[in-house]
GROMACS .gro file of C-alpha atoms in nm:
model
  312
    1UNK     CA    1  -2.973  10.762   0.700
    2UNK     CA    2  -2.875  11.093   0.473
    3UNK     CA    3  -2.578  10.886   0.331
    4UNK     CA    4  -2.757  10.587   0.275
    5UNK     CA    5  -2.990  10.813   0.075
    6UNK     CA    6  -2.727  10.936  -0.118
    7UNK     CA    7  -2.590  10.608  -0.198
    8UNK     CA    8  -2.918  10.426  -0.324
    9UNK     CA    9  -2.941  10.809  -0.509
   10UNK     CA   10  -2.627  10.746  -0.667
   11UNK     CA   11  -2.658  10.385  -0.786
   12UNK     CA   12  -2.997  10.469  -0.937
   13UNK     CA   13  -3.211  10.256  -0.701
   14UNK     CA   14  -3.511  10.449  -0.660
   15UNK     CA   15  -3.688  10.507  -0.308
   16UNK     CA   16  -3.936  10.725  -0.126
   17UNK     CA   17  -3.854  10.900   0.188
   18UNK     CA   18  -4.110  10.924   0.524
   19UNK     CA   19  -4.364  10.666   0.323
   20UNK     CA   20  -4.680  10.630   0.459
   21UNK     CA   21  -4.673  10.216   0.542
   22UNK     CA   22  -5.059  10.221   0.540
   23UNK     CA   23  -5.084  10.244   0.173
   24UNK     CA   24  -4.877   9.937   0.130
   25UNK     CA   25  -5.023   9.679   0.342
   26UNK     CA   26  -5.414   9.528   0.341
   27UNK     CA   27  -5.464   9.637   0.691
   28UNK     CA   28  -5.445  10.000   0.597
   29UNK     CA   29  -5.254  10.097   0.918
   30UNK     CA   30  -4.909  10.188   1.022
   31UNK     CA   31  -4.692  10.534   1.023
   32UNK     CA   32  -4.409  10.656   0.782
   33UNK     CA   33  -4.096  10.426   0.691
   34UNK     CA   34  -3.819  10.668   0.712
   35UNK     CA   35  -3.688  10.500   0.368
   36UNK     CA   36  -3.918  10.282   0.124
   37UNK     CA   37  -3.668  10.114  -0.119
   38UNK     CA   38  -3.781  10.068  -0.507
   39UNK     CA   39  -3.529   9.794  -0.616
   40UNK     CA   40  -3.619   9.661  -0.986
   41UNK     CA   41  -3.371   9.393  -1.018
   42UNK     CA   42  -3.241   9.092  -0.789
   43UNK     CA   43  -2.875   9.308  -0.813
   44UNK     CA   44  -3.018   9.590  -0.667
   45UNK     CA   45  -3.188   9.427  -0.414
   46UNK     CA   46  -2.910   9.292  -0.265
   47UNK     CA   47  -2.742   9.606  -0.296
   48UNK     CA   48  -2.979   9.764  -0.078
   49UNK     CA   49  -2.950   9.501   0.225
   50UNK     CA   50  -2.567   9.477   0.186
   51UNK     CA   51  -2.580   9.897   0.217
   52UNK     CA   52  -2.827   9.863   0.517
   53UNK     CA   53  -2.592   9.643   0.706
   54UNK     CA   54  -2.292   9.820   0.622
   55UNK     CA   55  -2.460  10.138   0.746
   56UNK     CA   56  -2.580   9.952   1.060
   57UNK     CA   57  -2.964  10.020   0.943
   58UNK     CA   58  -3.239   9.771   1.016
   59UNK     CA   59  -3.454   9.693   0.715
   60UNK     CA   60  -3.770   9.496   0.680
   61UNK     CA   61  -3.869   9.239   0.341
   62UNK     CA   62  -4.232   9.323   0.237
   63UNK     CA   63  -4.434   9.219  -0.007
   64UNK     CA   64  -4.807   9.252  -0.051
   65UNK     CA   65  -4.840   9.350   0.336
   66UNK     CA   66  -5.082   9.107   0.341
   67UNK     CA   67  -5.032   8.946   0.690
   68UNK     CA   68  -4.868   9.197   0.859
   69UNK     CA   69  -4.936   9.492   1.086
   70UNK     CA   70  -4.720   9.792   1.106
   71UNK     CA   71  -4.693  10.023   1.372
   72UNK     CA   72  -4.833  10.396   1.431
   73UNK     CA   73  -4.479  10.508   1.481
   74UNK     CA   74  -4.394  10.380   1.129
   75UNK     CA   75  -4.063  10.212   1.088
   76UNK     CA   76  -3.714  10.350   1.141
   77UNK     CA   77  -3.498  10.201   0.911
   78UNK     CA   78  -3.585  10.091   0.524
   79UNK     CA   79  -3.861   9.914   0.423
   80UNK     CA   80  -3.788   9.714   0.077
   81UNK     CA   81  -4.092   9.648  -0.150
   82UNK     CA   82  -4.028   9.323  -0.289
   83UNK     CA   83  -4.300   9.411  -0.526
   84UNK     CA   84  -4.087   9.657  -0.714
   85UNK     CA   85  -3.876   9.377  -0.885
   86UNK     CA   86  -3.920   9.295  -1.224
   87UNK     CA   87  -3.864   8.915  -1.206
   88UNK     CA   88  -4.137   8.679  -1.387
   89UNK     CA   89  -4.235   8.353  -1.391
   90UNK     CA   90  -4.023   8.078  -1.596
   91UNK     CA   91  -4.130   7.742  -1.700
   92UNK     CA   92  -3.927   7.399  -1.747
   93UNK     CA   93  -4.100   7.147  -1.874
   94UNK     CA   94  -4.061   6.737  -1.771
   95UNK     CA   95  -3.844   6.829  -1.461
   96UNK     CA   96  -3.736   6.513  -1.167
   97UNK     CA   97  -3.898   6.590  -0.841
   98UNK     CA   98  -3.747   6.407  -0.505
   99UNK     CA   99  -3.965   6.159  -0.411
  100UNK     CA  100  -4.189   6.157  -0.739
  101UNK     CA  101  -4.257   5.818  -0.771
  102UNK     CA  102  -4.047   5.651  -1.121
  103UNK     CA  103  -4.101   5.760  -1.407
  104UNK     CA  104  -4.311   6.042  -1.327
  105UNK     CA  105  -4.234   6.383  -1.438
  106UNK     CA  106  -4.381   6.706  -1.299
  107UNK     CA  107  -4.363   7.067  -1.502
  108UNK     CA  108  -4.144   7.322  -1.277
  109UNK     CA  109  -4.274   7.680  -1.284
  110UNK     CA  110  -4.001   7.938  -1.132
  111UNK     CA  111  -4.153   8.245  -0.971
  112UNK     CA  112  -3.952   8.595  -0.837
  113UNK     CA  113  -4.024   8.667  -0.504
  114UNK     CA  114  -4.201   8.962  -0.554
  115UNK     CA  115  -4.473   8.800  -0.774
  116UNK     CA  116  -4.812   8.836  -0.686
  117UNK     CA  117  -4.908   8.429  -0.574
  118UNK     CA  118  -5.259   8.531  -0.793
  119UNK     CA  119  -5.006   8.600  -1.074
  120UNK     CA  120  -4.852   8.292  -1.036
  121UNK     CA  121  -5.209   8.091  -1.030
  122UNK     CA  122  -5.342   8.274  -1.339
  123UNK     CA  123  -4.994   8.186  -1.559
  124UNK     CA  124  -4.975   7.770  -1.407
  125UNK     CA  125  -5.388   7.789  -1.554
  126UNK     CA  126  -5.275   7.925  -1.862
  127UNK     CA  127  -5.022   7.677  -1.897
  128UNK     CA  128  -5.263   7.424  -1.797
  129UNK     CA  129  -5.071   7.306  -1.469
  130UNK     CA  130  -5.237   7.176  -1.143
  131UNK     CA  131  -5.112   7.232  -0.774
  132UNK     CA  132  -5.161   7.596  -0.681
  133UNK     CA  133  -5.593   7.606  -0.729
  134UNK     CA  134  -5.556   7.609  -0.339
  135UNK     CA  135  -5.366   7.946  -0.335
  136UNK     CA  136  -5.568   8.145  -0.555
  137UNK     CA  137  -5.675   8.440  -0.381
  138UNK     CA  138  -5.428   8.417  -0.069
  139UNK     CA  139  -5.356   8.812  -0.130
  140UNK     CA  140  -4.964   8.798  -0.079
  141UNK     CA  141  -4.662   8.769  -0.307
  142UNK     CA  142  -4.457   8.433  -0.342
  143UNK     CA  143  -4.215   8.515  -0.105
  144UNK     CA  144  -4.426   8.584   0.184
  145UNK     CA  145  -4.621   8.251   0.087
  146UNK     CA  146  -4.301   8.024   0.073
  147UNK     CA  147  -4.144   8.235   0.411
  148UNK     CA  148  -4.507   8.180   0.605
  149UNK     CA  149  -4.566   7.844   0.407
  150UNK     CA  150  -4.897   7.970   0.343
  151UNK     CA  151  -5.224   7.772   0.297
  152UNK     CA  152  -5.569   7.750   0.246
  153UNK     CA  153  -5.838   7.489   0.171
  154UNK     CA  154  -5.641   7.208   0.267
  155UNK     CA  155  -5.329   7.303   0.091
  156UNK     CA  156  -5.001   7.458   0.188
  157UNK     CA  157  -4.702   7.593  -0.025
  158UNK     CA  158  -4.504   7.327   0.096
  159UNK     CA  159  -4.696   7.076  -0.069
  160UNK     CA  160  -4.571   7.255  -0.473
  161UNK     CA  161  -4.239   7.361  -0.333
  162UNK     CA  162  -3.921   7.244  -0.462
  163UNK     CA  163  -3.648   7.485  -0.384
  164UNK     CA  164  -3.622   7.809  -0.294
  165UNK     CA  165  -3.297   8.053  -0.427
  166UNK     CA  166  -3.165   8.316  -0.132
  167UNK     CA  167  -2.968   8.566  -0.007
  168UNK     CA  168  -2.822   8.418   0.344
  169UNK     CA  169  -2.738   8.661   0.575
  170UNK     CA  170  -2.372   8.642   0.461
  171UNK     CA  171  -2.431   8.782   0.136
  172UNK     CA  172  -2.432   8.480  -0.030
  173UNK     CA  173  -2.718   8.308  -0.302
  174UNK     CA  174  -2.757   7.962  -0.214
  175UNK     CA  175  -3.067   7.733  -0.357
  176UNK     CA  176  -3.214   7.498  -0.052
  177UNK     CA  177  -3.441   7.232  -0.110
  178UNK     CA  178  -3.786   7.176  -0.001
  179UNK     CA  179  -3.703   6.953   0.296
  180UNK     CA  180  -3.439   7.177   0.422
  181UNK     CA  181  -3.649   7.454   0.490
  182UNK     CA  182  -3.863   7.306   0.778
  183UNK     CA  183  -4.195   7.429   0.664
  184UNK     CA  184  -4.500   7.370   0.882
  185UNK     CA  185  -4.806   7.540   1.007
  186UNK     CA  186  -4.771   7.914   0.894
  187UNK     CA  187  -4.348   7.842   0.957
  188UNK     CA  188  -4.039   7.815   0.764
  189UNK     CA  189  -3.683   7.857   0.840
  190UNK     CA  190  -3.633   8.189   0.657
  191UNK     CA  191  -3.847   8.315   0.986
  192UNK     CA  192  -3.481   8.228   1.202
  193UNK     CA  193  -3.191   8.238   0.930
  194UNK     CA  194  -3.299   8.584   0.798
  195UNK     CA  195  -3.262   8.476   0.475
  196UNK     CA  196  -3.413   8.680   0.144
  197UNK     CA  197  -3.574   8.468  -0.036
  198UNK     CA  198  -3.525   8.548  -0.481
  199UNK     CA  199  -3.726   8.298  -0.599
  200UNK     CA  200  -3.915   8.004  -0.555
  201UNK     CA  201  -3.966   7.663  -0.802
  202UNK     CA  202  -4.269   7.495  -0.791
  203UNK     CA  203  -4.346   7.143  -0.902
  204UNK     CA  204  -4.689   7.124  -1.080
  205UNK     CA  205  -4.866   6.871  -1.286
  206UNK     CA  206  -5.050   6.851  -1.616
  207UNK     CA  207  -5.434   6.921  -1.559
  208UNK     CA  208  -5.746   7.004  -1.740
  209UNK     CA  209  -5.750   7.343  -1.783
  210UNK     CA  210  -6.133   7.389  -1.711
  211UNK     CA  211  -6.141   7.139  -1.419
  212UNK     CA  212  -5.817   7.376  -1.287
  213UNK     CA  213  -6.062   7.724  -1.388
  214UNK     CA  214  -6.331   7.551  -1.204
  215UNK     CA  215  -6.171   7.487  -0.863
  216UNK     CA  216  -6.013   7.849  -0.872
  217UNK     CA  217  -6.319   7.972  -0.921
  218UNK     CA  218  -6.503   7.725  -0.659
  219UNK     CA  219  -6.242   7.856  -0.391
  220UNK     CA  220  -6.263   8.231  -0.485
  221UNK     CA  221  -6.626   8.194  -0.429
  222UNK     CA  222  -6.617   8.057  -0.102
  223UNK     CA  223  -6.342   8.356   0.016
  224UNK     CA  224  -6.594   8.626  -0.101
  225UNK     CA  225  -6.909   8.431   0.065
  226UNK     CA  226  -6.756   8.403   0.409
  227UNK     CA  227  -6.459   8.597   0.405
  228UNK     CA  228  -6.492   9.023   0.480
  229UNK     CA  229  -6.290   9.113   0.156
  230UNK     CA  230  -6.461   9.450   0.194
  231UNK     CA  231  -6.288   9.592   0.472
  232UNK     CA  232  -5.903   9.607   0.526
  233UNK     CA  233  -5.737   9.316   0.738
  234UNK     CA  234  -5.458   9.125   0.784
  235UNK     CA  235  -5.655   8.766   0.680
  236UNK     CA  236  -5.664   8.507   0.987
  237UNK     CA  237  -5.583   8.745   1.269
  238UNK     CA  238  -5.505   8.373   1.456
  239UNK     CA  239  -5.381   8.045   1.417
  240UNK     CA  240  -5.563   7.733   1.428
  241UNK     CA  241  -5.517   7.600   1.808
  242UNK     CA  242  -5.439   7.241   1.811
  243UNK     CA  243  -5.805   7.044   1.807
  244UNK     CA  244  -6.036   7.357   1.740
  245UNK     CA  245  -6.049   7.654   1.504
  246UNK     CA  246  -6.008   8.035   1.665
  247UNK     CA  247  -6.287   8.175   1.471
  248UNK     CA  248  -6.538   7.912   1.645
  249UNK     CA  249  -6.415   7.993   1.961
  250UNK     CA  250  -6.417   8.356   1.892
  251UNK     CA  251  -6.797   8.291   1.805
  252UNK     CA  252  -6.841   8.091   2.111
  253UNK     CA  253  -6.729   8.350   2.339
  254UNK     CA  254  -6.974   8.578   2.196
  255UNK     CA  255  -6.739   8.844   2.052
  256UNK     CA  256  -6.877   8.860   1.724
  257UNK     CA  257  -6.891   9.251   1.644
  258UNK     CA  258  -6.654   9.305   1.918
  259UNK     CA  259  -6.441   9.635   1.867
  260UNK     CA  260  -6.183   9.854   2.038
  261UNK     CA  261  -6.167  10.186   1.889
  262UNK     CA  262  -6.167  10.149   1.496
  263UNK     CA  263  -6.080   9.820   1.540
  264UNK     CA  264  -6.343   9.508   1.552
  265UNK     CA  265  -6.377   9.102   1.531
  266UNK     CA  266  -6.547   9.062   1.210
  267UNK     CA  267  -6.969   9.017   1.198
  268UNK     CA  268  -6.876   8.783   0.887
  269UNK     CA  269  -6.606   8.603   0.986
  270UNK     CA  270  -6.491   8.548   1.360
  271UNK     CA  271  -6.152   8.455   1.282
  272UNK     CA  272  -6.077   8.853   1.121
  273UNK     CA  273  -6.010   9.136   1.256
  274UNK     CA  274  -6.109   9.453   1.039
  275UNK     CA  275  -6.031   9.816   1.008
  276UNK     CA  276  -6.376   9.989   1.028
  277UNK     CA  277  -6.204  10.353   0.953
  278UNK     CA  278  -5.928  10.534   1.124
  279UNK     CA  279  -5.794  10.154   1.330
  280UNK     CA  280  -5.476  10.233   1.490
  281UNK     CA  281  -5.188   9.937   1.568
  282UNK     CA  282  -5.268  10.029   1.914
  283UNK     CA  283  -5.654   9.927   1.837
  284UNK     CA  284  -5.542   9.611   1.673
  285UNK     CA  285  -5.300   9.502   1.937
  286UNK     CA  286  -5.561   9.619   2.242
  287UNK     CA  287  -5.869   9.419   2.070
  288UNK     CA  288  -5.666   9.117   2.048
  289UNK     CA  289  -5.519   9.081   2.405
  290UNK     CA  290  -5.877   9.116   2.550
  291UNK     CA  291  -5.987   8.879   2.277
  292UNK     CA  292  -5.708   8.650   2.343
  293UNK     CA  293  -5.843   8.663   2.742
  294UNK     CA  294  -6.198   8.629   2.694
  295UNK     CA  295  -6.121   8.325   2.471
  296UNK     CA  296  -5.856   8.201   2.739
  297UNK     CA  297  -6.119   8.230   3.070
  298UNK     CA  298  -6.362   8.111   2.875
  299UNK     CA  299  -6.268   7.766   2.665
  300UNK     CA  300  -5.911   7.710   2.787
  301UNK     CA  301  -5.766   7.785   2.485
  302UNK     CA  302  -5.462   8.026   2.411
  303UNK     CA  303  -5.464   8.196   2.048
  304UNK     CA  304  -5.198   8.255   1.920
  305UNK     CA  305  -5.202   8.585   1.696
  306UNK     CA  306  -5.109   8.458   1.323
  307UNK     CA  307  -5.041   8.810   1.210
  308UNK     CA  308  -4.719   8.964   1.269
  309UNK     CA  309  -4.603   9.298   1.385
  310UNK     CA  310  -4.359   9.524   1.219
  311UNK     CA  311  -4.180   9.669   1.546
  312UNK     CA  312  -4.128  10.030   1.449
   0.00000   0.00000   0.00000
């Protein structure tokens, strides 16, 4: 790990050693990364993965931390913050989308990985462009939206995607298509392949820029009414079984409130778990087994936890 230091020292790509991962994820939990990489440019990033794997050290993609829970041990190996890169947002007007019906044109918005998806929702209003109102206020970065296919309010990523520029896991960029990437449900191939995704195009249309305001703001409002946005989480703790929703059967069960340790089912919204002060992984991890049995015993149903854990 020392020469590895010296290395990203020497090629001017900044990191922090023995970073505390709780400051860099919304669940405000997890131990020190023994390396937290800074890269600022897509050339740097790969130079940090290509170093990793020539040094034989694991390293973990992360973005806003927003769906993820780290471990009390930390993480040995190097944690890159996607976030450091200073990639934008570029727009192509009158752009061919597969399967657009002929003669219509959509507007194709290209977004860095790293990008907050907010970011990316404020500059397609600006520009007057319609497709992304669902995503407004999903609290994660473009890259963790395309590589979870994110969704909300009856939209998913996949639905404005059009291609998607990565590093494969031979070193190589490649741009993939939409319907190669076998997005579904909170899945996309990037989650086998261990592919790092660059950038992602979208495919937007024209819109009226105050009907566009007005649904962001409609769907904002309906995250702060039911959603806890005052305590640290991880969002949707689980998915949506098939045929019934894991909050309501959280609620069912009667483990509204519940809690191990610092950790508790949300009184606000069923389907969260929060961090009420000083929640451990451990906590996390503990509350939703016995959550995940009670529901089980109970309705039948197995949850399946939608948040993922950083193995340390």
């Amino acid at each position: 790990m020392e020469r590895l230091k010296q290395q990203l020292q020497a090629e001017g790509i900044a990191y922090r050693a023995d970073e505390p991962l709780a400051a860099h994820c919304t669940f405000k939990i997890g131990g020190p990364a023994d390396v937290f990489a800074l890269p600022e440019t897509e050339e740097q990033l790969c130079r940090v993965i290509a170093l990793c794997k020539e040094q034989g050290v694991k390293y973990y993609l992360l973005g806003n931390g927003s769906n993820i829970l780290f471990e009390d041990a930390g993480y040995r190996g190097v944690v890159i913050d996607t976030m450091a890169l200073k990639m934008g947002i570029g727009f192509l007007e009158q752009v061919a989308h597969p399967g657009a019906a002929p003669g219509e044109v959509y507007d194709a918005v290209v977004a860095g990985a790293g990008l907050k998806l907010s970011s990316l929702c404020t500059a397609a209003l600006e520009d007057s462009l319609t497709g992304l109102e669902f995503a407004y206020g999903i609290p994660g970065t473009v890259g963790g939206a395309v590589y979870m296919n994110a969704g909300a309010y009856g939209g998913e990523m996949k639905d404005v995607l059009q291609s998607v520029r990565y590093l494969t896991q031979d070193g190589d960029i490649v741009e993939a298509e939409t319907a190669a990437l076998d997005l579904s449900y909170r899945h996309s191939i990037f989650e086998e392949n261990g592919g790092c995704i660059l950038s992602a195009t979208f495919h937007l249309k024209r819109g009226d820029p105050d009907a566009i305001k007005a649904r962001m703001n409609e769907l904002m409002a309906k995250r702060v009414e039911k959603q806890p946005l005052d305590k640290p989480s991880a969002g949707s703790t689980f998915k949506r079984p098939a045929g019934a929703f894991a909050a309501a059967l959280i609620d069912q069960c009667g483990l509204r409130g519940f809690r191990h340790g610092g950790a508790a089912v949300s009184e606000k919204h069923c389907g969260f778990v929060v961090n009420l002060g000083g929640a451990t992984c451990a906590d996390v991890l503990a509350l939703c087994d016995e959550v995940r049995a009670i529901v089980k015993e109970k309705t039948g149903f197995d949850l399946e936890k939608e948040i993922r854990v950083v193995k340390a």
